[in-house]
CSV table of N, CA and C in Angstrom, one decimal:
chain,number,residue,atom,x,y,z
A,176,UNK,N,0.8,-1.2,0.0
A,176,UNK,CA,0.0,0.0,0.0
A,176,UNK,C,0.9,1.3,0.0
A,177,UNK,N,1.8,1.3,0.9
A,177,UNK,CA,2.7,2.5,1.0
A,177,UNK,C,3.7,2.5,-0.2
A,178,UNK,N,4.0,1.4,-0.7
A,178,UNK,CA,5.1,1.3,-1.7
A,178,UNK,C,4.5,1.9,-3.0
A,179,UNK,N,3.3,1.7,-3.3
A,179,UNK,CA,2.7,2.3,-4.6
A,179,UNK,C,2.7,3.8,-4.5
A,180,UNK,N,2.4,4.4,-3.3
A,180,UNK,CA,2.4,5.8,-3.1
A,180,UNK,C,3.7,6.4,-3.3
A,181,UNK,N,4.8,5.8,-2.8
A,181,UNK,CA,6.1,6.3,-3.0
A,181,UNK,C,6.6,6.2,-4.5
A,182,UNK,N,6.3,5.1,-5.1
A,182,UNK,CA,6.7,4.9,-6.5
A,182,UNK,C,5.9,5.8,-7.5
A,183,UNK,N,4.7,6.2,-7.1
A,183,UNK,CA,4.0,7.1,-8.0
A,183,UNK,C,4.5,8.5,-8.1
A,184,UNK,N,5.4,8.9,-7.2
A,184,UNK,CA,6.0,10.2,-7.2
A,184,UNK,C,7.1,10.4,-8.2
A,185,UNK,N,7.7,9.3,-8.6
A,185,UNK,CA,8.8,9.4,-9.5
A,185,UNK,C,8.3,9.2,-10.9
A,186,UNK,N,8.7,10.1,-11.8
A,186,UNK,CA,8.2,10.0,-13.2
A,186,UNK,C,9.4,9.6,-14.1
A,187,UNK,N,9.9,8.4,-13.9
A,187,UNK,CA,11.0,7.9,-14.7
A,187,UNK,C,10.4,6.9,-15.7
A,188,UNK,N,10.1,7.3,-16.9
A,188,UNK,CA,9.5,6.5,-17.9
A,188,UNK,C,10.2,6.7,-19.2
A,189,UNK,N,11.5,6.8,-19.2
A,189,UNK,CA,12.3,7.2,-20.3
A,189,UNK,C,12.1,6.3,-21.6
A,190,UNK,N,12.2,5.0,-21.5
A,190,UNK,CA,12.2,4.2,-22.8
A,190,UNK,C,10.9,4.2,-23.5
A,191,UNK,N,9.8,4.6,-22.8
A,191,UNK,CA,8.5,4.6,-23.4
A,191,UNK,C,8.1,5.9,-24.1
A,192,UNK,N,9.0,6.9,-24.0
A,192,UNK,CA,8.6,8.2,-24.6
A,192,UNK,C,9.0,8.3,-26.0
A,193,UNK,N,8.1,8.5,-26.9
A,193,UNK,CA,8.4,8.5,-28.3
A,193,UNK,C,9.0,9.9,-28.7
A,194,UNK,N,10.1,9.9,-29.3
A,194,UNK,CA,10.8,11.1,-29.8
A,194,UNK,C,11.0,10.9,-31.3
A,195,UNK,N,10.5,11.8,-32.1
A,195,UNK,CA,10.7,11.7,-33.6
A,195,UNK,C,11.6,12.8,-34.1
A,196,UNK,N,12.7,12.4,-34.8
A,196,UNK,CA,13.6,13.4,-35.3
A,196,UNK,C,12.9,14.1,-36.5
A,197,UNK,N,12.8,15.4,-36.4
A,197,UNK,CA,12.1,16.2,-37.5
A,197,UNK,C,13.2,16.8,-38.4
A,198,UNK,N,14.3,17.3,-37.8
A,198,UNK,CA,15.3,17.9,-38.6
A,198,UNK,C,16.6,18.0,-37.8
A,199,UNK,N,17.7,18.2,-38.5
A,199,UNK,CA,19.0,18.4,-37.8
A,199,UNK,C,19.9,19.3,-38.6
A,200,UNK,N,20.7,20.1,-37.9
A,200,UNK,CA,21.7,21.0,-38.6
A,200,UNK,C,23.0,20.8,-38.0
A,201,UNK,N,24.0,20.7,-38.8
A,201,UNK,CA,25.4,20.5,-38.4
A,201,UNK,C,25.9,21.8,-37.8
A,202,UNK,N,27.0,21.8,-37.1
A,202,UNK,CA,27.6,22.9,-36.5
A,202,UNK,C,28.3,23.7,-37.5
A,203,UNK,N,28.3,25.1,-37.4
A,203,UNK,CA,29.1,26.0,-38.2
A,203,UNK,C,30.0,26.8,-37.3
A,204,UNK,N,30.7,27.7,-37.9
A,204,UNK,CA,31.6,28.5,-37.1
A,204,UNK,C,30.8,29.4,-36.1
A,205,UNK,N,29.6,29.8,-36.5
A,205,UNK,CA,28.8,30.7,-35.8
A,205,UNK,C,27.9,30.0,-34.8
A,206,UNK,N,27.2,28.9,-35.2
A,206,UNK,CA,26.2,28.3,-34.4
A,206,UNK,C,26.5,26.8,-34.1
A,207,UNK,N,26.1,26.3,-33.0
A,207,UNK,CA,26.4,24.9,-32.6
A,207,UNK,C,25.4,24.0,-33.4
A,208,UNK,N,25.6,22.7,-33.3
A,208,UNK,CA,24.8,21.7,-33.9
A,208,UNK,C,23.4,21.6,-33.1
A,209,UNK,N,22.4,21.5,-33.9
A,209,UNK,CA,21.0,21.5,-33.3
A,209,UNK,C,20.2,20.4,-34.0
A,210,UNK,N,19.2,19.9,-33.2
A,210,UNK,CA,18.3,18.9,-33.7
A,210,UNK,C,16.9,19.2,-33.2
A,211,UNK,N,15.9,18.9,-34.1
A,211,UNK,CA,14.5,19.2,-33.7
A,211,UNK,C,13.8,17.9,-33.6
A,212,UNK,N,13.1,17.7,-32.5
A,212,UNK,CA,12.3,16.5,-32.2
A,212,UNK,C,10.9,16.8,-32.0
A,213,UNK,N,10.0,15.9,-32.3
A,213,UNK,CA,8.6,16.0,-32.0
A,213,UNK,C,8.3,15.0,-30.8
A,214,UNK,N,7.9,15.6,-29.7
A,214,UNK,CA,7.7,14.8,-28.5
A,214,UNK,C,6.3,14.9,-27.9
A,215,UNK,N,6.0,14.2,-26.8
A,215,UNK,CA,4.7,14.3,-26.2
A,215,UNK,C,4.6,15.6,-25.5
A,216,UNK,N,3.3,16.1,-25.5
A,216,UNK,CA,3.1,17.4,-24.8
A,216,UNK,C,3.4,17.5,-23.3
A,217,UNK,N,3.4,16.3,-22.7
A,217,UNK,CA,3.6,16.3,-21.2
A,217,UNK,C,5.1,16.2,-20.8
A,218,UNK,N,6.0,16.1,-21.8
A,218,UNK,CA,7.4,16.0,-21.5
A,218,UNK,C,8.0,17.3,-21.2
A,219,UNK,N,8.8,17.4,-20.2
A,219,UNK,CA,9.5,18.6,-19.8
A,219,UNK,C,10.8,18.8,-20.4
A,220,UNK,N,11.4,19.9,-20.3
A,220,UNK,CA,12.8,20.2,-20.9
A,220,UNK,C,13.8,19.3,-20.2
A,221,UNK,N,13.6,19.1,-18.9
A,221,UNK,CA,14.6,18.3,-18.1
A,221,UNK,C,14.5,16.8,-18.6
A,222,UNK,N,13.3,16.3,-18.8
A,222,UNK,CA,13.1,14.9,-19.2
A,222,UNK,C,13.7,14.7,-20.6
A,223,UNK,N,13.5,15.7,-21.5
A,223,UNK,CA,14.1,15.5,-22.8
A,223,UNK,C,15.6,15.5,-22.8
A,224,UNK,N,16.2,16.4,-21.9
A,224,UNK,CA,17.7,16.4,-21.8
A,224,UNK,C,18.2,15.1,-21.1
A,225,UNK,N,17.5,14.6,-20.1
A,225,UNK,CA,17.9,13.3,-19.5
A,225,UNK,C,17.7,12.1,-20.5
A,226,UNK,N,16.7,12.1,-21.3
A,226,UNK,CA,16.5,11.1,-22.3
A,226,UNK,C,17.7,11.0,-23.2
A,227,UNK,N,18.1,12.1,-23.8
A,227,UNK,CA,19.2,12.2,-24.8
A,227,UNK,C,20.5,11.9,-24.1
A,228,UNK,N,20.8,12.3,-22.9
A,228,UNK,CA,22.1,12.1,-22.3
A,228,UNK,C,22.2,10.7,-21.7
A,229,UNK,N,21.2,10.2,-21.1
A,229,UNK,CA,21.3,8.8,-20.5
A,229,UNK,C,21.2,7.7,-21.5
A,230,UNK,N,20.3,7.8,-22.5
A,230,UNK,CA,20.1,6.7,-23.4
A,230,UNK,C,21.1,6.8,-24.6
A,231,UNK,N,21.3,8.0,-25.2
A,231,UNK,CA,22.2,8.1,-26.4
A,231,UNK,C,23.5,8.7,-26.1
A,232,UNK,N,23.8,9.1,-24.8
A,232,UNK,CA,25.1,9.7,-24.5
A,232,UNK,C,25.4,10.9,-25.3
A,233,UNK,N,24.5,11.8,-25.5
A,233,UNK,CA,24.7,13.0,-26.3
A,233,UNK,C,24.9,14.2,-25.3
A,234,UNK,N,25.9,15.0,-25.6
A,234,UNK,CA,26.1,16.2,-24.7
A,234,UNK,C,25.2,17.3,-25.1
A,235,UNK,N,24.1,17.4,-24.3
A,235,UNK,CA,23.1,18.4,-24.6
A,235,UNK,C,23.4,19.7,-23.8
A,236,UNK,N,23.4,20.8,-24.5
A,236,UNK,CA,23.7,22.1,-23.9
A,236,UNK,C,22.4,22.8,-23.4
A,237,UNK,N,21.4,22.8,-24.3
A,237,UNK,CA,20.2,23.5,-24.0
A,237,UNK,C,19.0,22.9,-24.7
A,238,UNK,N,17.8,23.0,-24.1
A,238,UNK,CA,16.6,22.5,-24.8
A,238,UNK,C,15.6,23.6,-24.8
A,239,UNK,N,15.0,23.9,-26.0
A,239,UNK,CA,13.9,24.8,-26.1
A,239,UNK,C,12.7,24.1,-26.6
A,240,UNK,N,11.5,24.4,-26.1
A,240,UNK,CA,10.3,23.7,-26.5
A,240,UNK,C,9.2,24.7,-27.0
A,241,UNK,N,8.4,24.2,-27.9
A,241,UNK,CA,7.3,25.0,-28.4
A,241,UNK,C,6.1,24.0,-28.4
A,242,UNK,N,5.0,24.5,-27.9
A,242,UNK,CA,3.7,23.7,-27.9
A,242,UNK,C,2.9,24.1,-29.1
A,243,UNK,N,2.3,23.1,-29.7
A,243,UNK,CA,1.5,23.3,-30.9
A,243,UNK,C,0.1,22.7,-30.6
A,244,UNK,N,-0.9,23.4,-31.0
A,244,UNK,CA,-2.3,22.9,-30.9
A,244,UNK,C,-2.6,22.1,-32.2
A,245,UNK,N,-3.3,21.0,-32.1
A,245,UNK,CA,-3.6,20.3,-33.3
A,245,UNK,C,-4.7,21.0,-34.2
A,246,UNK,N,-4.6,20.9,-35.5
A,246,UNK,CA,-5.5,21.6,-36.4
A,246,UNK,C,-6.9,21.0,-36.4
A,247,UNK,N,-7.9,21.8,-36.5
A,247,UNK,CA,-9.2,21.4,-36.7
A,247,UNK,C,-9.5,21.2,-38.2
A,248,UNK,N,-10.2,20.1,-38.5
A,248,UNK,CA,-10.5,19.8,-39.9
A,248,UNK,C,-12.0,19.5,-40.0
A,249,UNK,N,-12.5,19.7,-41.3
A,249,UNK,CA,-13.9,19.4,-41.6
A,249,UNK,C,-13.9,18.5,-42.8
A,250,UNK,N,-14.6,17.4,-42.8
A,250,UNK,CA,-14.8,16.5,-43.9
A,250,UNK,C,-16.3,16.6,-44.3
A,251,UNK,N,-16.6,17.0,-45.5
A,251,UNK,CA,-17.9,17.1,-46.0
A,251,UNK,C,-18.3,15.8,-46.8
A,252,UNK,N,-19.4,15.2,-46.3
A,252,UNK,CA,-19.9,14.0,-46.9
A,252,UNK,C,-21.2,14.3,-47.7
A,253,UNK,N,-21.9,13.3,-48.1
A,253,UNK,CA,-23.2,13.5,-48.8
A,253,UNK,C,-24.3,14.0,-47.8
A,254,UNK,N,-24.3,13.4,-46.6
A,254,UNK,CA,-25.3,13.7,-45.7
A,254,UNK,C,-24.9,14.4,-44.4
A,255,UNK,N,-23.6,14.3,-44.1
A,255,UNK,CA,-23.1,14.8,-42.9
A,255,UNK,C,-21.8,15.7,-43.1
A,256,UNK,N,-21.6,16.5,-42.1
A,256,UNK,CA,-20.3,17.2,-42.1
A,256,UNK,C,-19.6,16.7,-40.8
A,257,UNK,N,-18.4,16.2,-40.9
A,257,UNK,CA,-17.7,15.6,-39.8
A,257,UNK,C,-16.6,16.5,-39.4
A,258,UNK,N,-16.5,16.9,-38.1
A,258,UNK,CA,-15.4,17.7,-37.6
A,258,UNK,C,-14.5,16.9,-36.8
A,259,UNK,N,-13.2,17.0,-37.0
A,259,UNK,CA,-12.2,16.3,-36.2
A,259,UNK,C,-11.0,17.2,-36.0
A,260,UNK,N,-10.1,16.7,-35.1
A,260,UNK,CA,-9.0,17.5,-34.7
A,260,UNK,C,-7.8,16.6,-34.6
A,261,UNK,N,-6.6,17.1,-35.1
A,261,UNK,CA,-5.4,16.4,-35.0
A,261,UNK,C,-4.9,16.5,-33.6
A,262,UNK,N,-4.0,15.6,-33.2
A,262,UNK,CA,-3.4,15.7,-31.8
A,262,UNK,C,-2.5,16.9,-31.6
A,263,UNK,N,-2.5,17.3,-30.3
A,263,UNK,CA,-1.5,18.4,-29.9
A,263,UNK,C,-0.2,17.7,-29.8
A,264,UNK,N,0.9,18.5,-30.1
A,264,UNK,CA,2.2,18.0,-29.9
A,264,UNK,C,3.2,19.1,-29.5
A,265,UNK,N,4.3,18.7,-29.1
A,265,UNK,CA,5.4,19.6,-28.6
A,265,UNK,C,6.6,19.4,-29.5
A,266,UNK,N,7.2,20.5,-29.9
A,266,UNK,CA,8.5,20.4,-30.6
A,266,UNK,C,9.6,20.8,-29.7
A,267,UNK,N,10.7,20.0,-29.7
A,267,UNK,CA,11.8,20.3,-28.9
A,267,UNK,C,13.0,20.6,-29.8
A,268,UNK,N,13.6,21.8,-29.6
A,268,UNK,CA,14.8,22.2,-30.3
A,268,UNK,C,16.0,22.0,-29.4
A,269,UNK,N,16.9,21.0,-29.7
A,269,UNK,CA,18.0,20.7,-28.8
A,269,UNK,C,19.3,21.2,-29.4
A,270,UNK,N,20.0,22.0,-28.5
A,270,UNK,CA,21.3,22.6,-28.9
A,270,UNK,C,22.3,21.7,-28.2
A,271,UNK,N,23.2,21.2,-29.0
A,271,UNK,CA,24.3,20.3,-28.5
A,271,UNK,C,25.5,21.1,-28.1
A,272,UNK,N,26.4,20.4,-27.3
A,272,UNK,CA,27.6,21.0,-26.9
A,272,UNK,C,28.5,21.2,-28.1
A,273,UNK,N,29.6,22.0,-27.9
A,273,UNK,CA,30.5,22.3,-29.0
A,273,UNK,C,31.3,21.1,-29.4
A,274,UNK,N,31.3,20.0,-28.7
A,274,UNK,CA,32.0,18.8,-29.0
A,274,UNK,C,31.5,18.1,-30.3
A,275,UNK,N,30.2,18.2,-30.5
A,275,UNK,CA,29.5,17.6,-31.7
A,275,UNK,C,29.5,18.7,-32.8
A,276,UNK,N,30.1,18.3,-33.9
A,276,UNK,CA,30.1,19.2,-35.1
A,276,UNK,C,29.2,18.6,-36.2
A,277,UNK,N,29.2,17.3,-36.3
A,277,UNK,CA,28.4,16.6,-37.4
A,277,UNK,C,27.2,15.8,-36.7
A,278,UNK,N,26.0,16.2,-37.0
A,278,UNK,CA,24.9,15.5,-36.4
A,278,UNK,C,24.6,14.2,-37.1
A,279,UNK,N,24.7,14.2,-38.4
A,279,UNK,CA,24.5,13.0,-39.2
A,279,UNK,C,23.1,12.5,-39.1
A,280,UNK,N,22.4,12.4,-40.2
A,280,UNK,CA,21.0,11.9,-40.2
A,280,UNK,C,20.9,10.5,-40.5
A,281,UNK,N,22.0,9.7,-40.4
A,281,UNK,CA,22.0,8.3,-40.7
A,281,UNK,C,23.3,7.8,-41.3
A,282,UNK,N,23.6,6.6,-41.1
A,282,UNK,CA,24.8,6.0,-41.6
A,282,UNK,C,24.7,5.7,-43.0
A,283,UNK,N,25.6,6.2,-43.9
A,283,UNK,CA,25.5,5.8,-45.3
A,283,UNK,C,26.4,4.6,-45.5
A,284,UNK,N,25.8,3.6,-46.1
A,284,UNK,CA,26.6,2.4,-46.3
A,284,UNK,C,27.2,2.4,-47.7
A,285,UNK,N,28.5,2.0,-47.8
A,285,UNK,CA,29.2,1.9,-49.0
A,285,UNK,C,28.6,0.8,-49.8
A,286,UNK,N,28.4,1.0,-51.1
A,286,UNK,CA,27.9,-0.1,-51.9
A,286,UNK,C,29.0,-1.2,-52.1
A,287,UNK,N,28.5,-2.4,-52.0
A,287,UNK,CA,29.4,-3.5,-52.1
A,287,UNK,C,29.3,-4.0,-53.5
A,288,UNK,N,30.5,-4.1,-54.2
A,288,UNK,CA,30.5,-4.5,-55.5
A,288,UNK,C,30.7,-6.0,-55.5
A,289,UNK,N,29.9,-6.7,-56.2
A,289,UNK,CA,30.0,-8.2,-56.3
A,289,UNK,C,31.1,-8.5,-57.4
A,290,UNK,N,32.1,-9.3,-57.0
A,290,UNK,CA,33.1,-9.7,-58.0
A,290,UNK,C,32.7,-11.1,-58.5
A,291,UNK,N,32.4,-11.1,-59.8
A,291,UNK,CA,32.0,-12.3,-60.4
A,291,UNK,C,33.2,-13.0,-60.9
A,292,UNK,N,33.4,-14.2,-60.5
A,292,UNK,CA,34.6,-15.0,-60.9
A,292,UNK,C,34.2,-16.3,-61.5
């Protein structure tokens, strides 16, 4: 009984948080490397920073967040007009430390040439 009350205070649910990479920019002489993620609206800046540092070992310098409201849409049918709404989401702009210069959006594999003998 008391154990569930104590465990409910901690919000450590890192592996279950979906983070989608939207965009990434490499570091230049003027600006550091940045990446943009689409995250759950209830995630905080601290949780995003902990997620990236603990799971992926990325040196995060700063996290900025922007909340977006989902768009309202209208579908017109023959007899009805249906209104619906897209989900709300949060966009996180992550600024990395000066150690990271190339963000890299994926590993490019070299093409293997088959030698026919």
